[in-house]
PDB file of C-alpha atoms in Angstrom:
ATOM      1  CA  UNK A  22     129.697 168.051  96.807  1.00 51.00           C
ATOM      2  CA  UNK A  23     129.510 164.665  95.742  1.00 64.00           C
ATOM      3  CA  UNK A  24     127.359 163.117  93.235  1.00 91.00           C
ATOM      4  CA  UNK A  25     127.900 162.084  89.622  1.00 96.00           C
ATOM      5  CA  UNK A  26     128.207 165.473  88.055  1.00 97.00           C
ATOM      6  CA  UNK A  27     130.990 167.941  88.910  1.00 95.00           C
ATOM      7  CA  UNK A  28     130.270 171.570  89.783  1.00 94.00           C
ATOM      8  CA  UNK A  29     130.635 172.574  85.949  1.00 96.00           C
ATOM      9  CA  UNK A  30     128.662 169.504  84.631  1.00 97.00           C
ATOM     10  CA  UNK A  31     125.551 171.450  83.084  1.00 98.00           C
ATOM     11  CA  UNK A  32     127.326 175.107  82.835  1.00 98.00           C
ATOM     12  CA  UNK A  33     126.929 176.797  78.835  1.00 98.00           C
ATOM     13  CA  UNK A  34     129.952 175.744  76.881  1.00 96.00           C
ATOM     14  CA  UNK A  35     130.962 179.186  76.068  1.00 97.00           C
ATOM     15  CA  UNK A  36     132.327 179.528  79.611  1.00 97.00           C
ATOM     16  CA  UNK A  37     129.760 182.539  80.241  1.00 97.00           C
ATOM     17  CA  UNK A  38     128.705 180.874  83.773  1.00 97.00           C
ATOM     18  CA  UNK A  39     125.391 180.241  83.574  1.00 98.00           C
ATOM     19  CA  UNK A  40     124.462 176.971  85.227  1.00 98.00           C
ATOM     20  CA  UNK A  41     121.176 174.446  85.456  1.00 98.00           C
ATOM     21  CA  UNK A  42     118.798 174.928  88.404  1.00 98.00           C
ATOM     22  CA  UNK A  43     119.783 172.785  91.362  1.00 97.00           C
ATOM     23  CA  UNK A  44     116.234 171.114  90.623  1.00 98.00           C
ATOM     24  CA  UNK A  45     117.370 169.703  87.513  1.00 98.00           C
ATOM     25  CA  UNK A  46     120.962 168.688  88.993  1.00 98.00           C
ATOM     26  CA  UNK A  47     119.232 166.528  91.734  1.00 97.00           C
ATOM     27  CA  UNK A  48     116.662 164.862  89.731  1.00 98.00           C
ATOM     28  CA  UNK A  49     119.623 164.268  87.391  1.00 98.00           C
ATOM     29  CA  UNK A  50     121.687 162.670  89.929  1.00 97.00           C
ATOM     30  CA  UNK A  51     118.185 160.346  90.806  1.00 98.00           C
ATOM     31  CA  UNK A  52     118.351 159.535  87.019  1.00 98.00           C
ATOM     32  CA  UNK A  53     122.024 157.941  87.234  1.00 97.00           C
ATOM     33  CA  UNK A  54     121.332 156.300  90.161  1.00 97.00           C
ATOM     34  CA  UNK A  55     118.974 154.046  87.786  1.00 97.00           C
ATOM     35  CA  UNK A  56     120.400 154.189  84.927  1.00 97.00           C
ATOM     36  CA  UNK A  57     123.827 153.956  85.956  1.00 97.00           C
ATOM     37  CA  UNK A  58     125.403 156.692  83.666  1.00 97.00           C
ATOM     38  CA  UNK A  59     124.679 159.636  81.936  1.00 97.00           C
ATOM     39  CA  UNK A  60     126.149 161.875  79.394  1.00 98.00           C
ATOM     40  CA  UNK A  61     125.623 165.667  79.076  1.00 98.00           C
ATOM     41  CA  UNK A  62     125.399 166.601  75.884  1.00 97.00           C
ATOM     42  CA  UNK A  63     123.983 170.058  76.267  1.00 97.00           C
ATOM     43  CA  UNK A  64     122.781 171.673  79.787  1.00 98.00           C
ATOM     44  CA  UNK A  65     122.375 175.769  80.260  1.00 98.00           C
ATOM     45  CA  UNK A  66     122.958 177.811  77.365  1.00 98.00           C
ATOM     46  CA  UNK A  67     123.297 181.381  77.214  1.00 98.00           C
ATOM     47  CA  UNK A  68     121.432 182.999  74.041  1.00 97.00           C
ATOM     48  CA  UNK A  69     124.540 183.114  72.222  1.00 97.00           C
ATOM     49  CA  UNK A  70     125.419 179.630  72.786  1.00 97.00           C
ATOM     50  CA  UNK A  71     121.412 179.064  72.246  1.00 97.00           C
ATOM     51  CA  UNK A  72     122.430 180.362  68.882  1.00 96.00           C
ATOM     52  CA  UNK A  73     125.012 178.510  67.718  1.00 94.00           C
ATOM     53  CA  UNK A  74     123.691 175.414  69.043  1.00 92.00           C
ATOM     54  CA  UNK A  75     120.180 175.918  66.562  1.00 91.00           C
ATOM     55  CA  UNK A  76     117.771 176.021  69.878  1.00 92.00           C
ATOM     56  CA  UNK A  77     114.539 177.210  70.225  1.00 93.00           C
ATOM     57  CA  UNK A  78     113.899 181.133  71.075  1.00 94.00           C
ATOM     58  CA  UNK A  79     112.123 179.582  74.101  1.00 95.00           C
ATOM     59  CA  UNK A  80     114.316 176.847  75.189  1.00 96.00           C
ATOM     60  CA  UNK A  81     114.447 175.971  78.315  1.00 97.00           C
ATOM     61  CA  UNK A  82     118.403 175.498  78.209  1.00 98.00           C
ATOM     62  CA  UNK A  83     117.852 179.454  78.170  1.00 98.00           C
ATOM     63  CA  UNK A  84     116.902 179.564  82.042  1.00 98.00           C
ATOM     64  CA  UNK A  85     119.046 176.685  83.181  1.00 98.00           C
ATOM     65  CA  UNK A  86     115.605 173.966  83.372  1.00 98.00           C
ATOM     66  CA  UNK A  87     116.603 171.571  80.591  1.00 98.00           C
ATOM     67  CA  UNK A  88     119.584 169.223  79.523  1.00 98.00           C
ATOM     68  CA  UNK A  89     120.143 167.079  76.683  1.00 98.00           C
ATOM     69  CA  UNK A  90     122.042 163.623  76.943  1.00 98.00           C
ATOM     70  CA  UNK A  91     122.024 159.667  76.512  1.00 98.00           C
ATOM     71  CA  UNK A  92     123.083 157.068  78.490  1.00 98.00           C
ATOM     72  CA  UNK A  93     126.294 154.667  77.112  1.00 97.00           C
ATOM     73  CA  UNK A  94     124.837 151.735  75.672  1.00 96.00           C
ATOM     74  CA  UNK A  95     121.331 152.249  77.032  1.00 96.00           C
ATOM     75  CA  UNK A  96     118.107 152.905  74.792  1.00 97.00           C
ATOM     76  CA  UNK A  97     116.176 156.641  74.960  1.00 98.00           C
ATOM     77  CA  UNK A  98     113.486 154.770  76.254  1.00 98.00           C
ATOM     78  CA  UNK A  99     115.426 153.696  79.210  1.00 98.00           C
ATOM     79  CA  UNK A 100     116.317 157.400  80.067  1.00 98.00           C
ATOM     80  CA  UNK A 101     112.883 158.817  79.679  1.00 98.00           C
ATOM     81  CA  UNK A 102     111.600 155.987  81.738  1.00 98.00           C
ATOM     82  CA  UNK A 103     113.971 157.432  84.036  1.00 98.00           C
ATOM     83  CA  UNK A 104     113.594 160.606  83.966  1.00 98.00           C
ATOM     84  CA  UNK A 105     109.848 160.557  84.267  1.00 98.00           C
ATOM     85  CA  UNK A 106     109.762 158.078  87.234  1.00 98.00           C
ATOM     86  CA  UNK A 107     111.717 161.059  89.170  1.00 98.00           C
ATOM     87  CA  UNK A 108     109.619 163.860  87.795  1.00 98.00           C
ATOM     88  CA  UNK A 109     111.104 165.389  84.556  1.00 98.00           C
ATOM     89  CA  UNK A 110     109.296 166.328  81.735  1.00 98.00           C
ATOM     90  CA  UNK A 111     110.878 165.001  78.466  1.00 97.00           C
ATOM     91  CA  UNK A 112     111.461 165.431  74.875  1.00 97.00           C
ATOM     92  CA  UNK A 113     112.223 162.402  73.126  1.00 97.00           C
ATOM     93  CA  UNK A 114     114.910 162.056  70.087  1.00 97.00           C
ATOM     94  CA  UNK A 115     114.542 158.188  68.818  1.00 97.00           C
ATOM     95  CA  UNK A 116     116.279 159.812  65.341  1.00 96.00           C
ATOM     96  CA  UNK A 117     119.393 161.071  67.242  1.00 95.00           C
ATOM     97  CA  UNK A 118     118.932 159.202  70.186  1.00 97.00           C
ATOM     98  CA  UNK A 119     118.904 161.176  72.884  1.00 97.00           C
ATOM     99  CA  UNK A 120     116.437 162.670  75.816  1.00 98.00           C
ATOM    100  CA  UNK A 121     115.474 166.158  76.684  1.00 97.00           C
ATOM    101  CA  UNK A 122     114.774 166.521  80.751  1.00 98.00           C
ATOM    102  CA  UNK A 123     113.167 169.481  81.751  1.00 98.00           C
ATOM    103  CA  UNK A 124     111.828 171.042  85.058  1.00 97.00           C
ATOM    104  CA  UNK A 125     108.437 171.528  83.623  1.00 94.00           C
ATOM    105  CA  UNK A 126     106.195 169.178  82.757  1.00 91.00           C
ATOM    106  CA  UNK A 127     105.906 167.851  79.136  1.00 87.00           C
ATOM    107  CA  UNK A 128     105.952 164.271  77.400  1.00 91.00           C
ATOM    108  CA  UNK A 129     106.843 164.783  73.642  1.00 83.00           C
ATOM    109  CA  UNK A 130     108.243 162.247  70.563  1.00 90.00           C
ATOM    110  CA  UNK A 131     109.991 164.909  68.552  1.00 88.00           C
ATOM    111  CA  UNK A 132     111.189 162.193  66.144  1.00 72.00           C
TER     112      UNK A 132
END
């Protein structure tokens, strides 16, 4: 309970169920707390949804350890800088400007 996120927050947008690890939900909720906000714009996806979406055959989305978003207003650099400091690997999007946070460890300028 509590938190920024609801319960359904990071679920697949089909509706199938399948949800982010609570790892990635907490170190989420540290990233809000300094940036202030936070938009989901993709969290787990199911290999359908995978699909559609034009992921990666290995995405972590796939096992609930990654989520795309941006913060309102605020710069990608701001949310990597955030998501690092709490121990998130990331993926950064300057093109589309957005940030990929992932359980595992990675540090990567995609464009």
């Amino acid at each position: 309970g509590g938190g920024f996120f609801g319960p359904d927050a990071f679920k697949c947008e089909c509706g199938c169920g399948l949800d982010v690890v609570q790892e990635l939900k907490n170190k989420m909720e540290q990233v809000v707390a300094i940036t202030g906000d936070f938009v989901i714009t993709s969290g787990a996806r199911c290999e359908y949804q995978n699909n559609i979406d034009g992921g990666v055959s290995d995405s972590l989305h796939l096992t609930g350890q990654a989520c795309d978003g941006y913060v309102p207003g605020g710069s990608v650099d701001q949310l990597y800088n955030a998501a690092r400091s709490v121990g998130l690997g990331t993926i950064r999007y300057y093109t589309d400007g957005f940030v990929h946070s992932q359980t595992y460890p990675a540090d990567i300028i995609w464009n």
